[in-house]
């Protein structure tokens, strides 16, 4: 069964360092998302991506963050100059249709980021 | 601000018993409501998706209800199994955008 895959599963970094989280969405999906979940908190929307550009982003997704689809398969989230409060589980997700049209969202297993 | 509130925060049930989880939301204008199951340390997995016109939707032993007038939903788990131990998250989508509003989840623990 097709699935969303994410790497790395866990990354530990020093405050101020840059981090790139990678995702391979399901191949025929057109919408891609990043969400994050701070330990013990609810899942929060970061950004949605469609047709090779950001379609929506939340208040969390400031200039520190960027997304890219460098080729036909990968979807990356870059965090520049990480802060302690960036420590969280980051989930990539993809869907055929947008979620506003009841598109079913498939999540990856997550990348746990720990900033020291 | 669009919000999703769930109750109870956590509950413990005996294997084989039923339970019902509640979700209240203020998301507007409403598009659809989803229930996800999230095992500890894993990504959420979709259980049901319901639109305004749907009152009930089932997925195996999981049955979701929706009252769009009162902005309430419930998830009923029938004949619980140990593998049902997880967080159940209510998620609501507003019309016009592709972001989802997540609740904090109902933490369910099924014991033998």
mmCIF file of C-alpha atoms in Angstrom:
data_model
loop_
_atom_site.group_PDB
_atom_site.id
_atom_site.type_symbol
_atom_site.label_atom_id
_atom_site.label_comp_id
_atom_site.label_asym_id
_atom_site.label_seq_id
_atom_site.Cartn_x
_atom_site.Cartn_y
_atom_site.Cartn_z
ATOM 1 C CA UNK A 1 0.000 0.000 0.000
ATOM 2 C CA UNK A 2 1.424 3.415 -0.913
ATOM 3 C CA UNK A 3 2.609 5.473 2.008
ATOM 4 C CA UNK A 4 4.212 8.777 2.843
ATOM 5 C CA UNK A 5 7.806 8.297 3.957
ATOM 6 C CA UNK A 6 9.849 10.711 6.021
ATOM 7 C CA UNK A 7 13.523 10.991 6.860
ATOM 8 C CA UNK A 8 15.184 11.244 9.253
ATOM 9 C CA UNK A 9 13.023 9.626 11.897
ATOM 10 C CA UNK A 10 14.898 11.539 14.586
ATOM 11 C CA UNK A 11 17.362 14.404 14.373
ATOM 12 C CA UNK A 12 19.222 16.114 17.174
ATOM 13 C CA UNK A 13 20.729 19.502 16.404
ATOM 14 C CA UNK A 14 22.308 22.441 18.140
ATOM 15 C CA UNK A 15 20.415 25.689 18.478
ATOM 16 C CA UNK A 16 21.158 27.956 15.521
ATOM 17 C CA UNK A 17 21.833 25.132 13.081
ATOM 18 C CA UNK A 18 19.894 24.529 9.888
ATOM 19 C CA UNK A 19 17.792 21.394 9.515
ATOM 20 C CA UNK A 20 16.234 19.819 6.446
ATOM 21 C CA UNK A 21 13.427 17.312 6.872
ATOM 22 C CA UNK A 22 12.582 15.172 3.884
ATOM 23 C CA UNK A 23 9.375 13.604 2.715
ATOM 24 C CA UNK A 24 8.341 11.426 -0.188
ATOM 25 C CA UNK A 25 4.587 11.862 -0.706
ATOM 26 C CA UNK A 26 2.377 9.254 -2.325
ATOM 27 C CA UNK A 27 3.168 9.358 -6.030
ATOM 28 C CA UNK A 28 -0.195 10.404 -7.525
ATOM 29 C CA UNK A 29 -0.975 12.972 -4.830
ATOM 30 C CA UNK A 30 -1.093 16.634 -5.727
ATOM 31 C CA UNK A 31 -1.299 18.401 -2.363
ATOM 32 C CA UNK A 32 1.471 18.329 0.192
ATOM 33 C CA UNK A 33 1.528 19.542 3.766
ATOM 34 C CA UNK A 34 3.725 19.953 6.781
ATOM 35 C CA UNK A 35 2.343 19.795 10.281
ATOM 36 C CA UNK A 36 4.092 19.799 13.628
ATOM 37 C CA UNK A 37 3.232 18.438 17.040
ATOM 38 C CA UNK A 38 5.034 19.674 20.114
ATOM 39 C CA UNK A 39 5.180 16.952 22.764
ATOM 40 C CA UNK A 40 1.854 16.718 24.566
ATOM 41 C CA UNK A 41 0.225 19.343 22.340
ATOM 42 C CA UNK A 42 -2.145 19.193 19.411
ATOM 43 C CA UNK A 43 -1.085 18.891 15.804
ATOM 44 C CA UNK A 44 -0.588 22.293 14.181
ATOM 45 C CA UNK A 45 -0.751 23.222 10.512
ATOM 46 C CA UNK A 46 2.397 24.751 9.049
ATOM 47 C CA UNK A 47 2.034 24.927 5.287
ATOM 48 C CA UNK A 48 0.273 23.479 2.261
ATOM 49 C CA UNK A 49 1.845 23.185 -1.162
ATOM 50 C CA UNK A 50 0.158 22.722 -4.524
ATOM 51 C CA UNK A 51 1.248 23.154 -8.100
ATOM 52 C CA UNK A 52 4.830 23.882 -7.053
ATOM 53 C CA UNK A 53 4.008 26.737 -4.765
ATOM 54 C CA UNK A 54 2.811 27.443 -1.256
ATOM 55 C CA UNK A 55 -0.968 27.649 -1.240
ATOM 56 C CA UNK A 56 -1.409 28.437 2.450
ATOM 57 C CA UNK A 57 0.728 28.897 5.510
ATOM 58 C CA UNK A 58 0.082 29.445 9.172
ATOM 59 C CA UNK A 59 1.397 32.109 11.509
ATOM 60 C CA UNK A 60 3.982 29.606 12.708
ATOM 61 C CA UNK A 61 5.495 29.358 9.242
ATOM 62 C CA UNK A 62 7.640 32.477 9.346
ATOM 63 C CA UNK A 63 10.819 33.387 7.478
ATOM 64 C CA UNK A 64 12.682 30.740 9.431
ATOM 65 C CA UNK A 65 10.871 28.046 7.467
ATOM 66 C CA UNK A 66 10.850 27.164 3.791
ATOM 67 C CA UNK A 67 9.562 24.300 1.678
ATOM 68 C CA UNK A 68 10.730 22.953 -1.604
ATOM 69 C CA UNK A 69 9.874 20.251 -4.062
ATOM 70 C CA UNK A 70 13.282 19.891 -5.692
ATOM 71 C CA UNK A 71 12.318 17.014 -7.975
ATOM 72 C CA UNK A 72 9.260 14.959 -8.830
ATOM 73 C CA UNK A 73 9.254 12.960 -5.645
ATOM 74 C CA UNK A 74 10.738 14.790 -2.652
ATOM 75 C CA UNK A 75 9.136 17.494 -0.543
ATOM 76 C CA UNK A 76 11.394 19.166 1.997
ATOM 77 C CA UNK A 77 10.986 21.416 4.996
ATOM 78 C CA UNK A 78 13.984 23.581 5.879
ATOM 79 C CA UNK A 79 14.303 25.239 9.248
ATOM 80 C CA UNK A 80 17.005 27.892 9.347
ATOM 81 C CA UNK A 81 18.693 28.774 12.612
ATOM 82 C CA UNK A 82 16.741 26.372 14.808
ATOM 83 C CA UNK A 83 15.455 27.461 18.200
ATOM 84 C CA UNK A 84 14.727 25.408 21.283
ATOM 85 C CA UNK A 85 10.992 25.820 20.703
ATOM 86 C CA UNK A 86 11.301 24.164 17.289
ATOM 87 C CA UNK A 87 11.677 20.826 19.068
ATOM 88 C CA UNK A 88 8.671 18.824 17.918
ATOM 89 C CA UNK A 89 7.483 15.979 15.745
ATOM 90 C CA UNK A 90 7.121 17.166 12.172
ATOM 91 C CA UNK A 91 4.590 15.338 10.014
ATOM 92 C CA UNK A 92 4.463 15.403 6.258
ATOM 93 C CA UNK A 93 1.136 14.600 4.609
ATOM 94 C CA UNK A 94 -0.248 14.360 1.114
ATOM 95 C CA UNK A 95 -3.634 14.096 -0.579
ATOM 96 C CA UNK A 96 -5.132 13.770 -4.033
ATOM 97 C CA UNK A 97 -7.661 16.513 -3.422
ATOM 98 C CA UNK A 98 -7.376 19.486 -1.118
ATOM 99 C CA UNK A 99 -8.751 18.897 2.370
ATOM 100 C CA UNK A 100 -11.407 21.554 1.818
ATOM 101 C CA UNK A 101 -12.822 19.124 -0.766
ATOM 102 C CA UNK A 102 -12.759 16.181 1.661
ATOM 103 C CA UNK A 103 -9.463 14.992 0.262
ATOM 104 C CA UNK A 104 -8.224 12.174 2.474
ATOM 105 C CA UNK A 105 -4.966 13.094 4.122
ATOM 106 C CA UNK A 106 -2.217 10.509 4.472
ATOM 107 C CA UNK A 107 0.417 11.224 7.088
ATOM 108 C CA UNK A 108 3.971 10.013 7.308
ATOM 109 C CA UNK A 109 5.401 8.561 10.509
ATOM 110 C CA UNK A 110 7.004 11.846 11.427
ATOM 111 C CA UNK A 111 10.473 13.275 11.983
ATOM 112 C CA UNK A 112 11.286 14.036 15.585
ATOM 113 C CA UNK A 113 13.452 17.134 15.889
ATOM 114 C CA UNK A 114 15.292 17.818 19.123
ATOM 115 C CA UNK A 115 17.045 21.170 19.419
ATOM 116 C CA UNK A 116 19.642 21.424 22.192
ATOM 117 C CA UNK B 1 -10.450 31.743 16.206
ATOM 118 C CA UNK B 2 -11.452 28.327 14.887
ATOM 119 C CA UNK B 3 -11.200 25.793 17.646
ATOM 120 C CA UNK B 4 -11.832 22.136 18.276
ATOM 121 C CA UNK B 5 -12.421 20.886 21.799
ATOM 122 C CA UNK B 6 -12.535 17.230 22.799
ATOM 123 C CA UNK B 7 -13.697 15.402 25.874
ATOM 124 C CA UNK B 8 -12.862 13.474 27.899
ATOM 125 C CA UNK B 9 -9.147 14.206 27.761
ATOM 126 C CA UNK B 10 -8.430 10.606 28.657
ATOM 127 C CA UNK B 11 -10.255 7.466 29.650
ATOM 128 C CA UNK B 12 -9.554 3.882 30.583
ATOM 129 C CA UNK B 13 -11.919 1.156 29.453
ATOM 130 C CA UNK B 14 -12.051 -2.588 29.795
ATOM 131 C CA UNK B 15 -11.446 -4.710 26.742
ATOM 132 C CA UNK B 16 -14.735 -5.564 25.077
ATOM 133 C CA UNK B 17 -16.562 -2.491 26.363
ATOM 134 C CA UNK B 18 -17.855 0.421 24.300
ATOM 135 C CA UNK B 19 -16.950 4.075 24.649
ATOM 136 C CA UNK B 20 -17.953 7.398 23.138
ATOM 137 C CA UNK B 21 -15.683 10.365 22.554
ATOM 138 C CA UNK B 22 -16.970 13.902 22.118
ATOM 139 C CA UNK B 23 -15.894 16.785 19.912
ATOM 140 C CA UNK B 24 -17.204 20.354 19.824
ATOM 141 C CA UNK B 25 -16.015 22.844 17.261
ATOM 142 C CA UNK B 26 -16.384 26.495 16.355
ATOM 143 C CA UNK B 27 -14.852 26.271 12.881
ATOM 144 C CA UNK B 28 -16.840 28.321 10.417
ATOM 145 C CA UNK B 29 -17.807 28.126 7.652
ATOM 146 C CA UNK B 30 -17.772 24.384 8.095
ATOM 147 C CA UNK B 31 -16.560 22.083 5.348
ATOM 148 C CA UNK B 32 -15.887 18.665 6.818
ATOM 149 C CA UNK B 33 -14.984 16.839 10.017
ATOM 150 C CA UNK B 34 -12.530 13.994 10.383
ATOM 151 C CA UNK B 35 -11.587 11.549 13.086
ATOM 152 C CA UNK B 36 -8.036 10.246 13.193
ATOM 153 C CA UNK B 37 -6.385 7.566 15.296
ATOM 154 C CA UNK B 38 -2.841 8.315 16.427
ATOM 155 C CA UNK B 39 -0.713 5.678 18.070
ATOM 156 C CA UNK B 40 2.028 7.005 20.323
ATOM 157 C CA UNK B 41 4.936 8.315 18.266
ATOM 158 C CA UNK B 42 3.209 7.604 14.955
ATOM 159 C CA UNK B 43 1.416 9.653 12.336
ATOM 160 C CA UNK B 44 -2.376 10.086 12.462
ATOM 161 C CA UNK B 45 -4.440 7.603 10.470
ATOM 162 C CA UNK B 46 -7.812 8.574 9.038
ATOM 163 C CA UNK B 47 -10.910 6.835 10.399
ATOM 164 C CA UNK B 48 -13.793 8.854 8.940
ATOM 165 C CA UNK B 49 -14.493 12.013 6.958
ATOM 166 C CA UNK B 50 -17.944 13.606 7.204
ATOM 167 C CA UNK B 51 -19.468 16.537 5.377
ATOM 168 C CA UNK B 52 -22.327 18.810 6.424
ATOM 169 C CA UNK B 53 -25.007 16.502 5.048
ATOM 170 C CA UNK B 54 -23.773 13.332 6.732
ATOM 171 C CA UNK B 55 -25.052 12.397 10.190
ATOM 172 C CA UNK B 56 -23.358 9.045 10.680
ATOM 173 C CA UNK B 57 -20.434 7.212 9.172
ATOM 174 C CA UNK B 58 -18.941 3.900 10.194
ATOM 175 C CA UNK B 59 -15.554 2.297 9.709
ATOM 176 C CA UNK B 60 -15.567 -1.171 11.208
ATOM 177 C CA UNK B 61 -16.043 -0.843 14.971
ATOM 178 C CA UNK B 62 -15.780 2.947 14.772
ATOM 179 C CA UNK B 63 -18.934 5.008 14.242
ATOM 180 C CA UNK B 64 -18.819 8.775 13.951
ATOM 181 C CA UNK B 65 -21.805 11.093 14.234
ATOM 182 C CA UNK B 66 -22.108 14.713 13.250
ATOM 183 C CA UNK B 67 -24.610 17.393 14.229
ATOM 184 C CA UNK B 68 -23.647 20.402 12.160
ATOM 185 C CA UNK B 69 -26.372 22.515 13.769
ATOM 186 C CA UNK B 70 -24.941 22.170 17.264
ATOM 187 C CA UNK B 71 -21.376 21.781 15.944
ATOM 188 C CA UNK B 72 -20.842 18.518 17.744
ATOM 189 C CA UNK B 73 -19.454 15.163 16.738
ATOM 190 C CA UNK B 74 -18.890 11.891 18.525
ATOM 191 C CA UNK B 75 -16.844 8.790 17.878
ATOM 192 C CA UNK B 76 -18.194 5.534 19.234
ATOM 193 C CA UNK B 77 -15.891 2.553 19.642
ATOM 194 C CA UNK B 78 -17.693 -0.774 19.870
ATOM 195 C CA UNK B 79 -16.296 -3.867 21.563
ATOM 196 C CA UNK B 80 -12.941 -2.265 22.276
ATOM 197 C CA UNK B 81 -9.713 -4.144 21.688
ATOM 198 C CA UNK B 82 -6.281 -3.640 23.212
ATOM 199 C CA UNK B 83 -5.118 -2.257 19.846
ATOM 200 C CA UNK B 84 -7.633 0.561 20.191
ATOM 201 C CA UNK B 85 -5.368 2.163 22.786
ATOM 202 C CA UNK B 86 -4.411 5.435 21.093
ATOM 203 C CA UNK B 87 -5.235 9.109 20.844
ATOM 204 C CA UNK B 88 -8.367 9.874 18.820
ATOM 205 C CA UNK B 89 -8.232 13.266 17.225
ATOM 206 C CA UNK B 90 -11.143 15.316 15.921
ATOM 207 C CA UNK B 91 -10.132 17.502 12.982
ATOM 208 C CA UNK B 92 -12.254 20.135 11.255
ATOM 209 C CA UNK B 93 -11.820 21.833 7.913
ATOM 210 C CA UNK B 94 -13.244 25.221 7.028
ATOM 211 C CA UNK B 95 -14.523 26.092 3.590
ATOM 212 C CA UNK B 96 -12.141 27.967 1.400
ATOM 213 C CA UNK B 97 -8.828 26.819 2.777
ATOM 214 C CA UNK B 98 -6.690 23.726 2.947
ATOM 215 C CA UNK B 99 -5.672 23.897 6.567
ATOM 216 C CA UNK B 100 -7.111 21.640 9.243
ATOM 217 C CA UNK B 101 -7.925 22.543 12.848
ATOM 218 C CA UNK B 102 -6.953 19.737 15.218
ATOM 219 C CA UNK B 103 -8.293 18.953 18.649
ATOM 220 C CA UNK B 104 -5.950 17.826 21.407
ATOM 221 C CA UNK B 105 -7.268 14.298 21.174
ATOM 222 C CA UNK B 106 -8.982 11.811 23.441
ATOM 223 C CA UNK B 107 -6.422 9.456 24.959
ATOM 224 C CA UNK B 108 -7.982 6.004 25.198
ATOM 225 C CA UNK B 109 -6.382 3.156 27.119
ATOM 226 C CA UNK B 110 -7.936 -0.286 26.802
ATOM 227 C CA UNK B 111 -7.009 -2.726 29.569
ATOM 228 C CA UNK B 112 -7.522 -6.477 29.660
#
